[in-house]
Tab-separated table of C-alpha atoms in Angstrom:
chain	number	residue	atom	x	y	z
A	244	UNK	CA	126.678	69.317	98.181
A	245	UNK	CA	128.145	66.340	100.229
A	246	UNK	CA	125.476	63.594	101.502
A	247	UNK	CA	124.936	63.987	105.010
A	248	UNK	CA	122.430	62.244	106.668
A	249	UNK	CA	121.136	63.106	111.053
A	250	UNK	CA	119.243	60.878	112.577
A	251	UNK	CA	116.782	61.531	115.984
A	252	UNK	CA	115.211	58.709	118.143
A	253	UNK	CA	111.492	58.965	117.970
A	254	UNK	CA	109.533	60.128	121.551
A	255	UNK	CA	108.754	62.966	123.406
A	256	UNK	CA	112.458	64.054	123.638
A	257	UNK	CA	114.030	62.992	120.655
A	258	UNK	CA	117.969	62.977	120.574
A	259	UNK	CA	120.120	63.232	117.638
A	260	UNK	CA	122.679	60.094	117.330
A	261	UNK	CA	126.069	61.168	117.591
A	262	UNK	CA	127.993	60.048	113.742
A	263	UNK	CA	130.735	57.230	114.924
A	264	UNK	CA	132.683	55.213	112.858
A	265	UNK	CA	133.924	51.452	111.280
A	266	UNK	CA	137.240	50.380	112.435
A	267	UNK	CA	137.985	50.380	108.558
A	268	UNK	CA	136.570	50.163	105.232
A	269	UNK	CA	137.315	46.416	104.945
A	270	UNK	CA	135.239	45.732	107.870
A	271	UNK	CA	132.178	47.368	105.361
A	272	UNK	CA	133.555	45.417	102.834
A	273	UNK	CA	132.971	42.383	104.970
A	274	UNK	CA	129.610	43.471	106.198
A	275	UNK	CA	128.550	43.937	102.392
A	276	UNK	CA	129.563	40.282	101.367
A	277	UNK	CA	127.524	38.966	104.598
A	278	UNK	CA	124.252	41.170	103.477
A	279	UNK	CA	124.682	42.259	99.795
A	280	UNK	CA	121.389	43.434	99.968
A	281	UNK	CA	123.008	46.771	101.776
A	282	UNK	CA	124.015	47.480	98.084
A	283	UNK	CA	120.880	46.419	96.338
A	284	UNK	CA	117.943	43.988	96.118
A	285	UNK	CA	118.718	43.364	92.683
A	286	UNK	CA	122.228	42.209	92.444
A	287	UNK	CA	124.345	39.016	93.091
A	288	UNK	CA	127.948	39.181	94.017
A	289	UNK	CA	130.036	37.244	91.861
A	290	UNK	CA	133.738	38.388	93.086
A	291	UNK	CA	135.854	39.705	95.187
A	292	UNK	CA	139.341	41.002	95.237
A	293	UNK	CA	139.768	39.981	91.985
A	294	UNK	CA	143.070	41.239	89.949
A	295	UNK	CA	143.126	42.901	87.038
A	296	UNK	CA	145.828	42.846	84.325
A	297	UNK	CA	146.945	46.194	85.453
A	298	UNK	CA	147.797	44.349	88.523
A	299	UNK	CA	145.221	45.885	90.566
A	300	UNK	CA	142.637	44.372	92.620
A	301	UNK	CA	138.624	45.048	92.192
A	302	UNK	CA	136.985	45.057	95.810
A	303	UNK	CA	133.799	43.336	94.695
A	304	UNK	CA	132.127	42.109	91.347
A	305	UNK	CA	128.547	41.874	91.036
A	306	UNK	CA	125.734	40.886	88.158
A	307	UNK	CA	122.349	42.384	87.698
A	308	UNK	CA	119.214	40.409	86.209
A	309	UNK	CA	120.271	41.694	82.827
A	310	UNK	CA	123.707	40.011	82.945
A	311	UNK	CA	124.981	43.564	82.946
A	312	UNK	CA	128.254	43.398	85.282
A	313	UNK	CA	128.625	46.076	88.524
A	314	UNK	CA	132.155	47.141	89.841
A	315	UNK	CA	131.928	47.989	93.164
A	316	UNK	CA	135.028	50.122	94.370
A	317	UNK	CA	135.520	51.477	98.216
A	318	UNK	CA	136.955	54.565	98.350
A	319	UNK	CA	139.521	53.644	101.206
A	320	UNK	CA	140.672	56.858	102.213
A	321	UNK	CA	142.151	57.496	98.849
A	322	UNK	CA	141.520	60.958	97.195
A	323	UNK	CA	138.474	61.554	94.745
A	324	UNK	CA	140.710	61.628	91.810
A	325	UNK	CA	142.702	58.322	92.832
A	326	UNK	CA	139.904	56.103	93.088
A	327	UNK	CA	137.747	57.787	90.491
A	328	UNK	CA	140.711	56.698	88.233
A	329	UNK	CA	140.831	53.618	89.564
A	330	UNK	CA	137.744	52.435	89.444
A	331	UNK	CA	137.352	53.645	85.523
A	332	UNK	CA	140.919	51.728	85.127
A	333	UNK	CA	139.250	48.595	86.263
A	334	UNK	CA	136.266	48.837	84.025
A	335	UNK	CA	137.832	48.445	80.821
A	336	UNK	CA	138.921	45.345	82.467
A	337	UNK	CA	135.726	44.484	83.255
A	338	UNK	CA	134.479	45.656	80.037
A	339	UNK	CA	136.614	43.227	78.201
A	340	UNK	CA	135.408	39.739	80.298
A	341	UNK	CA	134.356	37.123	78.141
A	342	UNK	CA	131.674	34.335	79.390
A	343	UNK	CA	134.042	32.370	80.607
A	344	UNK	CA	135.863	34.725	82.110
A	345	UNK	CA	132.979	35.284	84.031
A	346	UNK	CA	132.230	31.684	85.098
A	347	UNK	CA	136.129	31.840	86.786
A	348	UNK	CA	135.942	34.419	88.528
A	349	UNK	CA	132.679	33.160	90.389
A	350	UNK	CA	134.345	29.616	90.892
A	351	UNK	CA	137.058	31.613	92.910
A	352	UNK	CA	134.405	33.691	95.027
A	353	UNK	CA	132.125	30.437	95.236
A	354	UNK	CA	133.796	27.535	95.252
A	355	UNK	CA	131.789	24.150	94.029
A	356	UNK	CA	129.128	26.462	93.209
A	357	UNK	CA	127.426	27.365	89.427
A	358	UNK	CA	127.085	30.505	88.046
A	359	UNK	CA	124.428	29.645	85.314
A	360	UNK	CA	122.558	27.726	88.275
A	361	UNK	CA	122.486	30.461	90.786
A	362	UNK	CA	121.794	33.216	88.790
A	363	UNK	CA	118.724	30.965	87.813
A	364	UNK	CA	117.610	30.443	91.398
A	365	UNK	CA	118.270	34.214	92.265
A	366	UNK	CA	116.449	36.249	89.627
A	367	UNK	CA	114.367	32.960	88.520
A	368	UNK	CA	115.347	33.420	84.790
A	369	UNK	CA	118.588	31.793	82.677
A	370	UNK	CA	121.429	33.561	81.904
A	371	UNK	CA	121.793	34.403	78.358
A	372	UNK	CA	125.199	34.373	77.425
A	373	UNK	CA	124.844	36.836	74.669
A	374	UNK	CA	123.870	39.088	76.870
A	375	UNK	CA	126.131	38.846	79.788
A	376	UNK	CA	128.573	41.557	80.341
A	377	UNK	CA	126.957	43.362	77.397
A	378	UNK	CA	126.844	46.243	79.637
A	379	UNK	CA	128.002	47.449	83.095
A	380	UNK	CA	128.787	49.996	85.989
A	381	UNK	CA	130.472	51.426	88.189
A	382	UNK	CA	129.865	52.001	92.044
A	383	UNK	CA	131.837	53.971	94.615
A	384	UNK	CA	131.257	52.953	97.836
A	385	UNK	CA	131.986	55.518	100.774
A	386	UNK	CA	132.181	56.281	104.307
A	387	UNK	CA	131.773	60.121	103.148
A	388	UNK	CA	131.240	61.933	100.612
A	389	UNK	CA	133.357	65.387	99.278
A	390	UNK	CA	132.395	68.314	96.775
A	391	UNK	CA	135.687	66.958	94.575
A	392	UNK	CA	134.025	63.249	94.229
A	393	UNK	CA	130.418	64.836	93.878
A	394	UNK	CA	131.692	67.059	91.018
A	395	UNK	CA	133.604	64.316	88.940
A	396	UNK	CA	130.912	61.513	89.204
A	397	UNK	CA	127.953	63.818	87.644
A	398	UNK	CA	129.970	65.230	84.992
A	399	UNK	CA	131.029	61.695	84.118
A	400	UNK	CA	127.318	61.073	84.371
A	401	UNK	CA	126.102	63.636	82.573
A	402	UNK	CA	128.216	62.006	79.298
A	403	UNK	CA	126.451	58.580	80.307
A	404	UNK	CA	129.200	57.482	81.906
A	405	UNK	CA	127.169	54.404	84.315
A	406	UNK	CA	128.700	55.546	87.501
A	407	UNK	CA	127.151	56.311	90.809
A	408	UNK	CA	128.490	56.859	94.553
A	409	UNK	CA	126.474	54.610	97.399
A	410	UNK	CA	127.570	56.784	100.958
A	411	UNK	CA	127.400	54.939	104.290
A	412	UNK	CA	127.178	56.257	107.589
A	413	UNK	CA	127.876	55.045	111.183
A	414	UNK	CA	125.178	56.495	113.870
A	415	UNK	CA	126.039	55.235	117.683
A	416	UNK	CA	123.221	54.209	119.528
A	417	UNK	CA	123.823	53.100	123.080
A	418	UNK	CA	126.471	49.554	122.620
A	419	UNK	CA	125.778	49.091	119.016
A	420	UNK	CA	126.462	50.630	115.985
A	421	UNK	CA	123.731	51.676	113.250
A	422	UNK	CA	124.410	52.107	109.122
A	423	UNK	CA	122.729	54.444	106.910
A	424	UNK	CA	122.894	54.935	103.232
A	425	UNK	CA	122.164	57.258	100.358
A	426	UNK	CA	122.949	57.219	96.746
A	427	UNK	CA	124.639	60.498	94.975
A	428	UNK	CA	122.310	59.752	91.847
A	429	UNK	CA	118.816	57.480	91.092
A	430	UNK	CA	120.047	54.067	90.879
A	431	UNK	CA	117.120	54.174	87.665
A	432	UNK	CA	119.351	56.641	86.031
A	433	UNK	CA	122.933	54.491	86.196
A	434	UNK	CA	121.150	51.713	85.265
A	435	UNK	CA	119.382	53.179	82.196
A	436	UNK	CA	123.064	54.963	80.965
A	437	UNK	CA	124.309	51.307	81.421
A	438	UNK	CA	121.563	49.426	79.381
A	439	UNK	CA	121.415	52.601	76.480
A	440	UNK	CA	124.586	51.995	74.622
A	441	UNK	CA	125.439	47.948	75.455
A	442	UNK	CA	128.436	46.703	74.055
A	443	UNK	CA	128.497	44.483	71.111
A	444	UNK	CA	130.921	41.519	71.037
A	445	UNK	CA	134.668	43.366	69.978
A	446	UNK	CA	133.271	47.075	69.684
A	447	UNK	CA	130.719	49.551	70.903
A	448	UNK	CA	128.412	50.897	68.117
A	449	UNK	CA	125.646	53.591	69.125
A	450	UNK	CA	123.658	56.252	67.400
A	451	UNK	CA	121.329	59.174	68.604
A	452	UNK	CA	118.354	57.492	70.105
A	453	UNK	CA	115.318	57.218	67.719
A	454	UNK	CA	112.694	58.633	70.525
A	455	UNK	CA	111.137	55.371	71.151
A	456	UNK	CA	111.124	53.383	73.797
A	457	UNK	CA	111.827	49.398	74.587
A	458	UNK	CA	109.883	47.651	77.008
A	459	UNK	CA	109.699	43.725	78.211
A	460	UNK	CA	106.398	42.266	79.798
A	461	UNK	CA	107.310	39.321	81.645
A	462	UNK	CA	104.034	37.215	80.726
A	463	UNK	CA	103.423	34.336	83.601
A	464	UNK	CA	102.112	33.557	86.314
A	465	UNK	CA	103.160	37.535	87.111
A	466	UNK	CA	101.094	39.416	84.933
A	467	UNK	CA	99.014	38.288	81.796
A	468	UNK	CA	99.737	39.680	78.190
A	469	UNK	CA	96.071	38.856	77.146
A	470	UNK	CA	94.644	41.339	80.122
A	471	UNK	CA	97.207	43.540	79.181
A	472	UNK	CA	96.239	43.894	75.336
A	473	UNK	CA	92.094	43.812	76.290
A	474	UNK	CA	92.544	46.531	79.259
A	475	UNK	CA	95.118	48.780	78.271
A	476	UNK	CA	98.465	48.111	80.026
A	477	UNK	CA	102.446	46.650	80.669
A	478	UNK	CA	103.206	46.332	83.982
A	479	UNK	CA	105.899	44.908	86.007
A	480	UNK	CA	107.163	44.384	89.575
A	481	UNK	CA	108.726	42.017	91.971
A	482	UNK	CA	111.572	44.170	93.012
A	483	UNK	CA	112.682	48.285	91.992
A	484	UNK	CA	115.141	46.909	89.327
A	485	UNK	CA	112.026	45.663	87.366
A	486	UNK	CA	109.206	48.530	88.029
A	487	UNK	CA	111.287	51.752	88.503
A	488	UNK	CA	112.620	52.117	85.349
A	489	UNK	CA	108.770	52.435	84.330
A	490	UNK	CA	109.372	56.130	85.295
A	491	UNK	CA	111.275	56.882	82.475
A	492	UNK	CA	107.891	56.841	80.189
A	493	UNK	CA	105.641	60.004	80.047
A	494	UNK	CA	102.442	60.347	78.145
A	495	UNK	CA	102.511	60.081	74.396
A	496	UNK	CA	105.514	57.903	73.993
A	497	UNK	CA	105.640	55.309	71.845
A	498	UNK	CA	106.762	51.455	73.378
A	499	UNK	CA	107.562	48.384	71.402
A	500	UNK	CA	106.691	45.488	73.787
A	501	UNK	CA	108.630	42.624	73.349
A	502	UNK	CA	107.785	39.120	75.803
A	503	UNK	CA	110.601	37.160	76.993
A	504	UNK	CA	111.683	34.165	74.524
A	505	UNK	CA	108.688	34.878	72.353
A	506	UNK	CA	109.182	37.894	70.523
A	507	UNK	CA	107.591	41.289	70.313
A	508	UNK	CA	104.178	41.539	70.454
A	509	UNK	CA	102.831	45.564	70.336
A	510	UNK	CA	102.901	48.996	70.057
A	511	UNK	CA	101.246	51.612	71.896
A	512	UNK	CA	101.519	55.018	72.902
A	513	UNK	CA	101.281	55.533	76.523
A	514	UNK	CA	98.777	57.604	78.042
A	515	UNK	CA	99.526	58.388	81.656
A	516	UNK	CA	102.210	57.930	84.584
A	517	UNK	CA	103.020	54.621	86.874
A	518	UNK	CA	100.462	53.745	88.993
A	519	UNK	CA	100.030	50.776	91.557
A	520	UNK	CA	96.959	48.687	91.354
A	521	UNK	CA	95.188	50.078	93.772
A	522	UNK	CA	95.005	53.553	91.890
A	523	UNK	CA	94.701	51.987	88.387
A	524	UNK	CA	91.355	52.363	87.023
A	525	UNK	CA	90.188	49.588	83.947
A	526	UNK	CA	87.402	50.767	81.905
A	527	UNK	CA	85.213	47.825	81.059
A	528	UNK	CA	82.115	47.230	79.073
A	529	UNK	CA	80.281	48.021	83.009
A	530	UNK	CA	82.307	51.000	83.324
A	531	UNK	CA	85.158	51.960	85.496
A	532	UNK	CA	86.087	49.276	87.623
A	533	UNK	CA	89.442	49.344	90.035
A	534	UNK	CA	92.053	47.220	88.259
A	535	UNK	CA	92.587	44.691	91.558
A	536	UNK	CA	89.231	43.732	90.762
A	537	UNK	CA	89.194	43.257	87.020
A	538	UNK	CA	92.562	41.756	86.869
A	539	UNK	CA	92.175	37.827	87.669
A	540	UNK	CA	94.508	36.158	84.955
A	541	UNK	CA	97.641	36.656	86.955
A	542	UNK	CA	99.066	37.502	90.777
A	543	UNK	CA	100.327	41.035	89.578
A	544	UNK	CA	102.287	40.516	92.889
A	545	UNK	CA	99.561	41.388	95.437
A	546	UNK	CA	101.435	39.965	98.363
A	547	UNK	CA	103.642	42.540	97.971
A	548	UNK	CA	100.870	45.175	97.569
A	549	UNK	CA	102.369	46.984	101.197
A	550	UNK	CA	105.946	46.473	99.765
A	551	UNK	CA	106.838	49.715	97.803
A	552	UNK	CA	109.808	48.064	96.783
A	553	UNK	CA	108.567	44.914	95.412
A	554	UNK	CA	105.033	45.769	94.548
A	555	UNK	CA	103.675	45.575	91.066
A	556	UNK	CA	103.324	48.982	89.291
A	557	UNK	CA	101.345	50.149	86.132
A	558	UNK	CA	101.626	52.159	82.969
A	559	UNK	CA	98.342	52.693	80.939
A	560	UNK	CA	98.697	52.516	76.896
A	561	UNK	CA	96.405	52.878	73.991
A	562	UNK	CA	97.431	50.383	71.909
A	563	UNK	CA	98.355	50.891	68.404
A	564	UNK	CA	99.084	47.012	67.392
A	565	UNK	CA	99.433	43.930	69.539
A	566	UNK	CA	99.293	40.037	68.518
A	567	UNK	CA	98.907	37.132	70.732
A	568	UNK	CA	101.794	35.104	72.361
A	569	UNK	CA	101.697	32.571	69.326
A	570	UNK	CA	102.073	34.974	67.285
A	571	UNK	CA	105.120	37.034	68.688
A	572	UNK	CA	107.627	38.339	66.325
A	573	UNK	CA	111.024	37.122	66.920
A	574	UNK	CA	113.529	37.085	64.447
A	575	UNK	CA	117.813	36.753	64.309
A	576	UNK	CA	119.041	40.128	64.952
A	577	UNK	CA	116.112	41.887	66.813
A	578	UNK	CA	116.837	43.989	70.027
A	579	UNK	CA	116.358	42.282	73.108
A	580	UNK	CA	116.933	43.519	77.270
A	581	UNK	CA	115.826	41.943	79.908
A	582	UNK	CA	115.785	45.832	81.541
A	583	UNK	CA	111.669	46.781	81.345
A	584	UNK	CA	111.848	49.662	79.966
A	585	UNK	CA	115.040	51.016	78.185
A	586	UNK	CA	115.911	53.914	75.148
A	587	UNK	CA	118.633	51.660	73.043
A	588	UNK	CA	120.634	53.861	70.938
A	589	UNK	CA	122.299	50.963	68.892
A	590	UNK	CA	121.649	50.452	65.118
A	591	UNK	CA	120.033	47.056	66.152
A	592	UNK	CA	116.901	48.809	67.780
A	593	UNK	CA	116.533	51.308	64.716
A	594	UNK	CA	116.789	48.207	62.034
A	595	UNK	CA	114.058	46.237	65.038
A	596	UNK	CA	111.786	49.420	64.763
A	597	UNK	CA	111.666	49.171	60.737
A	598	UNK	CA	111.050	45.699	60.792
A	599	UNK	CA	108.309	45.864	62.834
A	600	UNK	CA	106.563	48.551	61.387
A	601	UNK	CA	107.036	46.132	58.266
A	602	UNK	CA	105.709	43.327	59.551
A	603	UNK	CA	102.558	44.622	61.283
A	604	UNK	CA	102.345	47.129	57.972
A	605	UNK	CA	102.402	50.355	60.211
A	606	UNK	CA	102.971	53.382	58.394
A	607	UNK	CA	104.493	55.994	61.293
């Protein structure tokens, strides 16, 4: 069914705000550019009205910490099946941007500004340019939402088709205006069908998914691989692009852990669901002990301990194999994705698996 969302002001006689509306989309469009944060925490804009060789123009561009591209389409009055259309029309143009493609089209959005620098001082991490615009997709941006669009964009979905609908609404509240929003579909589960099958350079290759998971552990001053190997663990947080894809792991699957620039360095099976560090439990030569007080070697983001967003969240694992740091295996032609956790259904990750188990001598 559509998304509708009421909203009540809170006292002993609450009244429901009457729905108003923007003068037009384009003023939305505006307001988006001014906050982009309405659209997420975890991208940066990198365009804007930028034409396509069809001859059409893409409303906004944006990248995620993963260099994966997001085409952001407004809806504009236009019928489901128009911008539906549209907006899949404009991603094989996106799909096809090269690097330096890339680096234009943020010159014309930015001017005097640089891409490789910003993206550095906005998700504090370089850009990799083998992995930019290995994977991307698409958002619909609306003022309301119909059966018609709601019917196309989770049977698109359902075929991993990365595409998701963000619906805004205008609430009047005495002389100003408020703005709501609501996504069709967990952001988690776009972004996973974007990061599954990324393209490689010319084609797309993919193959069923082996059953076993990818995960990065960001060791730093974050989070420490060495408490994480003695106590049990992978964590990450710092914003939901990072920690909530940590959902996607249930007890009794299998990870292969793999640090940033160093390599991988386990495998373990996991052994129960996400947890913050206030309800994770470390069992230590004393006994239980609650994991804020064990863990020392690293912040684990307690200052955003409040923040649900941005907190730092847990999953427990029995480890099967691990190695230090210096010891991280990290060879030409291993999988790599800056995503936390991921399922990778390209031949890379099934050749990564083998060599792994070869290298650490694991038999299953």
């Amino acid at each position: 069914m559509p998304i509708r969302n009421a909203i009540w002001t809170v006292g002993t006689n609450p009244q429901q705000l009457t729905e108003g509306r923007l003068p037009n989309e384009r003023t939305l469009e505006d307001m988006i550019v001014a906050s982009p944060r309405m659209l997420s925490d975890e991208w940066m804009l990198i365009g804007r009205q930028e034409r396509t060789l069809s001859g059409g123009y893409i409303d906004l561009l944006a990248i995620a910490p993963d260099g994966a591209l997001v085409l952001i389409e407004l809806k504009r009055d236009r019928t489901p099946r128009e911008v539906v259309a549209q907006a899949i029309d404009y991603a094989v143009w996106v799909e096809g941007l090269e690097s330096q493609d890339i680096v234009s089209i943020y010159k014309r959005f930015a001017p005097g500004r640089d891409l490789a620098e910003d993206f550095q001082s906005r998700f504090g991490q370089s850009l990799d340019e083998e992995t930019l615009n290995s994977s991307h997709q698409i958002v619909i941006v609306a003022a309301s939402l119909d059966d018609s669009s709601e019917r196309i964009v989770s049977y698109l979905n359902k075929r991993d088709i990365a595409i998701n609908v963000l619906c805004f609404q205008v609430f009047d509240l005495g002389g100003q205006q408020l703005l709501s929003r609501a996504w069709l579909l967990d952001p988690v589960h776009t972004q996973v069908s974007a990061t599954s099958t990324p393209k490689s350079r010319g084609t797309r290759e993919s193959e069923p998914w082996n059953g076993e998971f990818y995960a990065s552990f960001g060791e730093g001053s974050a989070r420490s691989w060495d408490e994480a190997r003695k106590y049990g663990f992978i964590s990450a947080g710092g914003g939901a692009w990072y920690s909530n894809t940590l959902n996607l792991l249930e007890q009794g699957d299998r990870i292969w852990v793999r640090a940033p620039k160093q390599g991988f360095i386990g495998v373990g099976e996991v052994t129960g669901p996400r947890l913050s560090i206030s309800e994770l439990v470390i069992q230590t030569p004393e006994g239980e002990r609650a994991a804020a007080d064990v863990l020392t070697g690293a912040h684990y983001h307690r200052m955003f301990e409040d923040d649900p967003e941005r907190a730092e969240y847990f999953i427990p694992v029995r480890w099967l194999h691990t190695v230090a740091l210096n010891e991280a295996v990290d060879e030409i032609g291993l999988f790599g994705n800056q995503n936390t956790v991921c399922k990778p259904t390209t031949p890379k990750w099934r050749t990564t698996v083998e060599r792994l188990k070869e290298r650490w001598s694991l038999q299953s």
